[in-house]
Amino acid sequence: MAVIDHETQTALDAASDRYGHIIDRPAAAAARYRRTQAVLATYTTHLAPHGEQLLLAAHIALDQLPDARHTNAWRQLLTALGNSHAAITHVLAQPAAPGTDAEQEQHTFVWPHLVFWADYGYIAAHLADQQQPTGPELGVTEKELWTERARAARSRGDLDLIESWYATDGRLITLAYLVHNDTSTVIALAGDPGAPGWEVIGHYAHESEAVQALPRAAPPGILFADGPSRFNRPSFAPEQQVQELLRGVEVARAAGEVSEALLTAAQAGHQAGPLMRLERLLDTAATFAYALETVQGQQIGARLGALGRQLAFLTREVRQAAEDLDATVAVLPPHRTPNPPRPRPRPALTTTPPTPASPSAAPTRARTAPSARA
């Protein structure tokens, strides 16, 4: 699906202007038609014969998992995938005649179901996949010893986090390097590393051993339940880039022209300017950080939220300054004249260009060996 989508987007870009607006509608329609046909053919080959068995295996595996916050949502998602699979196979069994309005209606109907499978079918595949056996966790005494050692390393800055994931039972697991007596050991933490209560559940010689021994990673969640699809690119509103606005200020003659550039940058609404879009970016990033549901995520979310509020204040100040600048009805004084062009001197006709130095004659630099870590 990603390959097909990339090819389609390339064709749509060729049929669009610099702002993403379609200017060659027949070419865009043909690209979307080829996209839907290609995805239907791929689904016919890889999913149509096996979709029911895949969903059945996923349901069986899900029933064997311990209850967690995500299990009920996964169960509903599998049901929705089953409904989409039935809708797609119905279209495949009774295709309309090529080039007819009925075929266009079928494509319009089936495309959301194809996109739904492309976006979230991996959850069914993850559940249906054979579960790998996990290694035993540390005993109580050894767990307390390693947890105390890890907390001490955390306090002195010798605990370097590597990666984290949620297990299917809902636990947050984090891999980290524990540096102790000039020796680095890979350890696994269960719980939020930024909050009290986390503990070490295993130590390993290297990362690959840890991944094999620890519970598998559950598929990460999404920020918005009704969020956009990766394969349905929205129609972007017209937007002037910052470099265009900067160029407008550089060539401006009157205060009103600069005021217009500033007001465009701070414009709100459908055709929002760069400052407003940056403010929305910060707010959405703050929402993501809060959604991590970790102590550090909450702290970073608060920082991003504060930056968003500061930017909102700055945007209002830019808008007010732009209005005040326009009210001056001023122009640049005439003594600000352009510099005359400076032609580059031409070499004499009898001048011989210098011979480039050979690579072997290039000077070498002495390399300093990195100092060994004490």
Short mmCIF file of C-alpha atoms in Angstrom, two decimals:
data_model
loop_
_atom_site.label_atom_id
_atom_site.label_comp_id
_atom_site.label_asym_id
_atom_site.label_seq_id
_atom_site.Cartn_x
_atom_site.Cartn_y
_atom_site.Cartn_z
CA MET A 1 0.00 0.00 0.00
CA ALA A 2 2.84 2.39 0.79
CA VAL A 3 4.41 1.81 -2.63
CA ILE A 4 1.10 2.31 -4.44
CA ASP A 5 0.38 5.43 -2.39
CA HIS A 6 3.81 6.89 -3.20
CA GLU A 7 3.28 6.37 -6.92
CA THR A 8 -0.16 7.96 -6.69
CA GLN A 9 1.05 10.97 -4.75
CA THR A 10 3.82 11.49 -7.31
CA ALA A 11 1.20 11.56 -10.07
CA LEU A 12 -1.06 13.89 -8.06
CA ASP A 13 1.85 16.25 -7.40
CA ALA A 14 2.47 16.43 -11.14
CA ALA A 15 -1.20 17.37 -11.62
CA SER A 16 -1.15 20.05 -8.89
CA ASP A 17 0.15 23.56 -8.49
CA ARG A 18 2.77 24.63 -5.95
CA TYR A 19 0.11 24.84 -3.22
CA GLY A 20 -1.25 21.33 -3.78
CA HIS A 21 -4.38 22.35 -5.69
CA ILE A 22 -5.36 20.04 -8.52
CA ILE A 23 -5.06 21.83 -11.87
CA ASP A 24 -5.19 18.77 -14.17
CA ARG A 25 -8.35 17.03 -13.01
CA PRO A 26 -8.39 14.28 -15.67
CA ALA A 27 -4.83 13.26 -14.78
CA ALA A 28 -5.69 13.29 -11.06
CA ALA A 29 -8.81 11.19 -11.63
CA ALA A 30 -6.79 8.70 -13.69
CA ALA A 31 -4.16 8.44 -10.94
CA ARG A 32 -6.80 7.73 -8.31
CA TYR A 33 -8.44 5.14 -10.58
CA ARG A 34 -5.12 3.33 -11.06
CA ARG A 35 -4.53 3.49 -7.31
CA THR A 36 -7.84 1.88 -6.40
CA GLN A 37 -7.44 -0.79 -9.06
CA ALA A 38 -3.91 -1.62 -7.85
CA VAL A 39 -5.00 -1.84 -4.21
CA LEU A 40 -7.95 -4.07 -5.12
CA ALA A 41 -5.63 -6.37 -7.06
CA THR A 42 -3.21 -6.53 -4.14
CA TYR A 43 -6.03 -7.25 -1.69
CA THR A 44 -7.32 -9.99 -4.01
CA THR A 45 -3.92 -11.69 -4.00
CA HIS A 46 -2.80 -11.32 -0.40
CA LEU A 47 -5.82 -10.80 1.85
CA ALA A 48 -9.06 -11.89 0.24
CA PRO A 49 -8.32 -15.66 0.51
CA HIS A 50 -6.96 -15.41 4.07
CA GLY A 51 -8.80 -12.52 5.72
CA GLU A 52 -11.34 -14.61 7.63
CA GLN A 53 -8.70 -17.03 8.94
CA LEU A 54 -6.50 -14.10 9.96
CA LEU A 55 -9.30 -12.43 11.90
CA LEU A 56 -10.32 -15.72 13.54
CA ALA A 57 -6.76 -16.34 14.70
CA ALA A 58 -6.55 -12.77 15.99
CA HIS A 59 -9.81 -13.18 17.97
CA ILE A 60 -8.57 -16.44 19.52
CA ALA A 61 -5.25 -14.86 20.51
CA LEU A 62 -7.01 -11.81 21.94
CA ASP A 63 -9.27 -13.98 24.10
CA GLN A 64 -6.17 -15.52 25.66
CA LEU A 65 -4.64 -12.19 26.66
CA PRO A 66 -5.12 -10.73 30.14
CA ASP A 67 -7.59 -7.87 30.37
CA ALA A 68 -6.01 -4.46 29.78
CA ARG A 69 -7.17 -1.00 28.77
CA HIS A 70 -6.69 -1.77 25.09
CA THR A 71 -8.15 -5.28 24.78
CA ASN A 72 -11.78 -4.20 24.41
CA ALA A 73 -10.83 -1.56 21.83
CA TRP A 74 -8.87 -4.18 19.90
CA ARG A 75 -11.90 -6.48 19.96
CA GLN A 76 -14.06 -3.72 18.46
CA LEU A 77 -11.34 -3.00 15.89
CA LEU A 78 -11.25 -6.65 14.80
CA THR A 79 -15.03 -6.58 14.34
CA ALA A 80 -14.72 -3.44 12.19
CA LEU A 81 -11.95 -5.08 10.14
CA GLY A 82 -14.26 -8.05 9.59
CA ASN A 83 -17.03 -5.76 8.33
CA SER A 84 -14.62 -4.02 5.97
CA HIS A 85 -13.31 -7.35 4.73
CA ALA A 86 -16.86 -8.45 3.92
CA ALA A 87 -17.52 -5.19 2.05
CA ILE A 88 -14.32 -5.52 0.02
CA THR A 89 -14.88 -9.16 -0.90
CA HIS A 90 -18.44 -8.31 -1.96
CA VAL A 91 -17.10 -5.75 -4.43
CA LEU A 92 -14.46 -8.20 -5.64
CA ALA A 93 -17.13 -10.86 -6.23
CA GLN A 94 -19.41 -8.52 -8.20
CA PRO A 95 -17.22 -5.96 -9.98
CA ALA A 96 -18.93 -3.35 -12.13
CA ALA A 97 -18.12 -2.92 -15.78
CA PRO A 98 -14.88 -0.96 -16.32
CA GLY A 99 -15.28 2.71 -17.10
CA THR A 100 -18.90 2.96 -16.00
CA ASP A 101 -20.50 5.16 -13.36
CA ALA A 102 -21.26 1.99 -11.40
CA GLU A 103 -17.54 1.22 -11.19
CA GLN A 104 -16.85 4.75 -9.95
CA GLU A 105 -19.51 4.29 -7.27
CA GLN A 106 -17.95 0.98 -6.25
CA HIS A 107 -14.53 2.60 -5.97
CA THR A 108 -15.94 5.43 -3.86
CA PHE A 109 -17.64 2.89 -1.60
CA VAL A 110 -14.76 0.45 -1.21
CA TRP A 111 -11.85 2.90 -0.85
CA PRO A 112 -12.47 3.73 2.87
CA HIS A 113 -12.54 0.00 3.67
CA LEU A 114 -9.24 -0.56 1.83
CA VAL A 115 -7.67 2.36 3.67
CA PHE A 116 -8.97 1.03 7.01
CA TRP A 117 -7.23 -2.30 6.40
CA ALA A 118 -4.06 -0.58 5.24
CA ASP A 119 -3.97 1.58 8.37
CA TYR A 120 -4.95 -0.96 11.04
CA GLY A 121 -4.71 -4.45 9.60
CA TYR A 122 -1.32 -4.77 11.27
CA ILE A 123 -3.08 -5.15 14.63
CA ALA A 124 -4.86 -8.28 13.41
CA ALA A 125 -1.58 -9.58 11.99
CA HIS A 126 0.19 -8.88 15.30
CA LEU A 127 -2.42 -10.80 17.30
CA ALA A 128 -2.53 -13.72 14.87
CA ASP A 129 1.25 -14.04 14.84
CA GLN A 130 2.67 -16.84 16.94
CA GLN A 131 3.56 -15.60 20.38
CA GLN A 132 7.21 -16.03 21.29
CA PRO A 133 8.00 -17.55 24.69
CA THR A 134 9.38 -15.09 27.22
CA GLY A 135 12.20 -15.70 29.63
CA PRO A 136 11.69 -15.80 33.39
CA GLU A 137 11.83 -12.55 35.32
CA LEU A 138 14.23 -12.01 38.19
CA GLY A 139 13.52 -13.42 41.60
CA VAL A 140 12.41 -11.15 44.42
CA THR A 141 15.85 -10.77 46.02
CA GLU A 142 17.71 -10.26 42.75
CA LYS A 143 15.00 -7.89 41.50
CA GLU A 144 15.37 -5.70 44.60
CA LEU A 145 19.17 -5.71 44.24
CA TRP A 146 19.13 -4.66 40.59
CA THR A 147 16.36 -2.12 41.13
CA GLU A 148 18.33 -0.45 43.93
CA ARG A 149 21.43 -0.43 41.74
CA ALA A 150 19.48 1.06 38.83
CA ARG A 151 17.90 3.77 40.99
CA ALA A 152 21.34 4.79 42.24
CA ALA A 153 22.61 4.94 38.67
CA ARG A 154 19.57 6.99 37.67
CA SER A 155 20.29 9.53 40.40
CA ARG A 156 23.90 10.02 39.25
CA GLY A 157 23.03 10.06 35.53
CA ASP A 158 24.43 6.64 34.64
CA LEU A 159 21.16 5.09 33.41
CA ASP A 160 20.77 5.66 29.66
CA LEU A 161 17.35 4.77 28.26
CA ILE A 162 17.39 2.93 24.90
CA GLU A 163 13.81 2.23 23.86
CA SER A 164 10.42 1.47 25.36
CA TRP A 165 7.24 -0.36 24.43
CA TYR A 166 3.99 -1.55 25.93
CA ALA A 167 3.52 -5.27 26.39
CA THR A 168 0.17 -6.84 25.53
CA ASP A 169 -0.64 -6.97 29.26
CA GLY A 170 -0.41 -3.17 29.42
CA ARG A 171 2.95 -2.88 31.19
CA LEU A 172 5.40 -0.23 30.04
CA ILE A 173 8.81 -1.85 29.49
CA THR A 174 11.97 0.16 28.93
CA LEU A 175 15.44 -1.00 27.96
CA ALA A 176 18.37 0.92 29.41
CA TYR A 177 22.13 0.81 29.75
CA LEU A 178 23.20 0.60 33.38
CA VAL A 179 26.74 1.89 33.83
CA HIS A 180 28.38 0.53 36.98
CA ASN A 181 32.13 0.36 37.68
CA ASP A 182 32.92 1.22 34.04
CA THR A 183 30.76 -1.70 32.89
CA SER A 184 27.60 -1.26 30.84
CA THR A 185 24.76 -3.76 31.25
CA VAL A 186 21.44 -3.88 29.41
CA ILE A 187 18.56 -3.96 31.87
CA ALA A 188 14.78 -3.96 31.47
CA LEU A 189 12.53 -1.76 33.58
CA ALA A 190 8.82 -2.26 34.17
CA GLY A 191 6.88 0.94 34.87
CA ASP A 192 7.36 4.62 34.16
CA PRO A 193 11.09 5.44 34.52
CA GLY A 194 10.19 9.01 35.46
CA ALA A 195 7.87 8.06 38.32
CA PRO A 196 8.35 6.14 41.57
CA GLY A 197 7.50 2.45 41.54
CA TRP A 198 9.41 1.13 38.54
CA GLU A 199 11.52 -1.97 38.98
CA VAL A 200 14.14 -4.00 37.12
CA ILE A 201 12.74 -7.24 35.70
CA GLY A 202 15.82 -8.51 33.87
CA HIS A 203 19.45 -7.93 32.89
CA TYR A 204 21.06 -9.12 29.68
CA ALA A 205 24.36 -9.27 27.84
CA HIS A 206 23.07 -7.28 24.85
CA GLU A 207 19.90 -5.78 23.39
CA SER A 208 18.98 -8.66 21.09
CA GLU A 209 19.02 -11.07 24.03
CA ALA A 210 16.74 -8.72 25.95
CA VAL A 211 14.25 -8.44 23.09
CA GLN A 212 14.10 -12.23 22.77
CA ALA A 213 13.52 -12.75 26.49
CA LEU A 214 11.05 -9.92 27.19
CA PRO A 215 7.33 -9.78 26.32
CA ARG A 216 6.59 -8.71 22.76
CA ALA A 217 5.77 -5.12 22.00
CA ALA A 218 2.12 -4.34 21.43
CA PRO A 219 1.36 -2.11 18.42
CA PRO A 220 1.61 1.55 19.52
CA GLY A 221 -1.58 3.56 19.76
CA ILE A 222 -2.65 6.60 17.75
CA LEU A 223 -3.04 10.17 18.92
CA PHE A 224 -6.64 10.74 17.77
CA ALA A 225 -9.23 7.99 17.50
CA ASP A 226 -10.72 9.71 14.45
CA GLY A 227 -7.38 10.92 13.18
CA PRO A 228 -6.37 11.22 9.53
CA SER A 229 -5.22 8.25 7.48
CA ARG A 230 -1.72 8.02 6.08
CA PHE A 231 -3.24 7.19 2.71
CA ASN A 232 -5.82 9.99 2.43
CA ARG A 233 -3.85 13.17 1.97
CA PRO A 234 -6.08 16.17 2.73
CA SER A 235 -6.47 19.14 0.45
CA PHE A 236 -4.24 21.78 1.95
CA ALA A 237 -5.40 25.35 2.27
CA PRO A 238 -3.45 28.00 0.36
CA GLU A 239 -0.38 28.99 2.31
CA GLN A 240 2.43 31.42 1.67
CA GLN A 241 5.81 30.20 2.80
CA VAL A 242 7.94 32.23 5.16
CA GLN A 243 10.62 32.68 2.51
CA GLU A 244 8.04 34.24 0.19
CA LEU A 245 6.92 36.64 2.91
CA LEU A 246 10.55 37.48 3.70
CA ARG A 247 11.21 38.17 0.04
CA GLY A 248 8.19 40.45 -0.02
CA VAL A 249 9.60 42.48 2.87
CA GLU A 250 13.05 42.67 1.27
CA VAL A 251 11.67 44.18 -1.96
CA ALA A 252 9.03 46.34 -0.27
CA ARG A 253 8.96 50.11 -0.79
CA ALA A 254 6.07 51.15 1.45
CA ALA A 255 5.09 50.30 5.01
CA GLY A 256 1.78 48.87 3.80
CA GLU A 257 3.59 46.10 1.89
CA VAL A 258 5.49 45.00 5.00
CA SER A 259 2.31 45.24 7.05
CA GLU A 260 0.57 42.93 4.58
CA ALA A 261 3.38 40.35 4.87
CA LEU A 262 3.21 40.41 8.67
CA LEU A 263 -0.59 40.14 8.70
CA THR A 264 -0.38 37.18 6.31
CA ALA A 265 2.06 35.44 8.66
CA ALA A 266 -0.30 35.99 11.62
CA GLN A 267 -3.55 35.34 9.76
CA ALA A 268 -6.07 32.97 11.38
CA GLY A 269 -8.83 30.86 9.86
CA HIS A 270 -8.87 28.56 6.84
CA GLN A 271 -5.93 30.30 5.17
CA ALA A 272 -3.89 30.48 8.37
CA GLY A 273 -0.42 31.96 8.21
CA PRO A 274 2.83 30.31 9.31
CA LEU A 275 2.64 31.66 12.86
CA MET A 276 -0.84 30.24 13.38
CA ARG A 277 0.19 26.89 11.90
CA LEU A 278 3.23 26.77 14.16
CA GLU A 279 0.98 27.49 17.13
CA ARG A 280 -1.25 24.56 16.15
CA LEU A 281 1.84 22.37 15.71
CA LEU A 282 2.96 23.15 19.26
CA ASP A 283 -0.52 22.50 20.67
CA THR A 284 -0.79 19.15 18.85
CA ALA A 285 2.70 18.15 19.98
CA ALA A 286 1.70 19.02 23.55
CA THR A 287 -1.37 16.80 23.19
CA PHE A 288 0.90 13.98 22.01
CA ALA A 289 3.26 14.43 24.96
CA TYR A 290 0.35 14.33 27.43
CA ALA A 291 -1.01 11.21 25.70
CA LEU A 292 2.22 9.34 26.51
CA GLU A 293 0.89 9.16 30.09
CA THR A 294 4.35 9.28 31.63
CA VAL A 295 5.78 11.78 34.08
CA GLN A 296 8.26 13.12 31.54
CA GLY A 297 5.49 13.26 28.93
CA GLN A 298 3.37 15.41 31.23
CA GLN A 299 6.31 17.72 31.91
CA ILE A 300 7.18 18.11 28.23
CA GLY A 301 3.50 18.59 27.38
CA ALA A 302 3.33 21.43 29.89
CA ARG A 303 6.43 23.02 28.33
CA LEU A 304 5.02 22.76 24.81
CA GLY A 305 1.68 24.13 26.00
CA ALA A 306 3.44 27.10 27.57
CA LEU A 307 5.37 27.69 24.34
CA GLY A 308 2.10 27.58 22.41
CA ARG A 309 0.60 30.23 24.68
CA GLN A 310 3.71 32.39 24.31
CA LEU A 311 3.52 32.04 20.54
CA ALA A 312 -0.18 32.99 20.62
CA PHE A 313 0.77 36.15 22.52
CA LEU A 314 3.58 36.82 20.04
CA THR A 315 1.19 36.36 17.11
CA ARG A 316 -1.19 38.93 18.56
CA GLU A 317 1.72 41.34 19.03
CA VAL A 318 2.85 40.80 15.42
CA ARG A 319 -0.68 41.49 14.20
CA GLN A 320 -0.89 44.69 16.27
CA ALA A 321 2.55 45.84 15.12
CA ALA A 322 1.56 45.18 11.50
CA GLU A 323 -1.57 47.30 11.88
CA ASP A 324 0.43 50.09 13.49
CA LEU A 325 3.01 49.90 10.71
CA ASP A 326 0.27 50.18 8.08
CA ALA A 327 -1.15 53.20 9.87
CA THR A 328 2.15 55.07 9.40
CA VAL A 329 1.48 55.24 5.61
CA ALA A 330 5.24 55.69 5.29
CA VAL A 331 7.63 54.88 2.48
CA LEU A 332 11.39 54.41 2.37
CA PRO A 333 13.36 57.66 1.91
CA PRO A 334 14.85 58.20 -1.57
CA HIS A 335 18.45 58.33 -0.30
CA ARG A 336 18.29 54.53 0.14
CA THR A 337 19.43 53.88 -3.41
CA PRO A 338 20.58 50.56 -4.83
CA ASN A 339 24.24 49.80 -5.34
CA PRO A 340 25.36 49.65 -8.96
CA PRO A 341 26.06 46.19 -10.34
CA ARG A 342 29.56 44.89 -9.73
CA PRO A 343 30.70 42.92 -12.77
CA ARG A 344 33.23 40.23 -12.07
CA PRO A 345 36.59 40.86 -13.79
CA ARG A 346 37.33 38.64 -16.74
CA PRO A 347 40.67 36.86 -17.00
CA ALA A 348 42.99 38.00 -19.78
CA LEU A 349 42.86 35.98 -22.96
CA THR A 350 46.51 34.95 -22.49
CA THR A 351 45.97 33.77 -18.94
CA THR A 352 46.37 30.04 -18.44
CA PRO A 353 44.01 28.57 -15.84
CA PRO A 354 45.82 27.01 -12.88
CA THR A 355 46.41 23.29 -12.99
CA PRO A 356 44.37 21.54 -10.29
CA ALA A 357 46.42 19.70 -7.71
CA SER A 358 46.40 15.92 -7.93
CA PRO A 359 44.68 14.02 -5.11
CA SER A 360 48.00 12.53 -4.05
CA ALA A 361 49.44 16.01 -3.54
CA ALA A 362 46.67 17.08 -1.17
CA PRO A 363 47.95 17.93 2.29
CA THR A 364 47.22 15.43 4.99
CA ARG A 365 46.10 16.23 8.48
CA ALA A 366 47.37 14.42 11.48
CA ARG A 367 44.68 12.46 13.22
CA THR A 368 44.48 12.41 16.95
CA ALA A 369 43.49 9.08 18.42
CA PRO A 370 40.42 9.33 20.64
CA SER A 371 41.29 9.20 24.29
CA ALA A 372 40.35 5.99 26.03
CA ARG A 373 37.54 6.23 28.51
CA ALA A 374 38.83 5.94 32.05
#
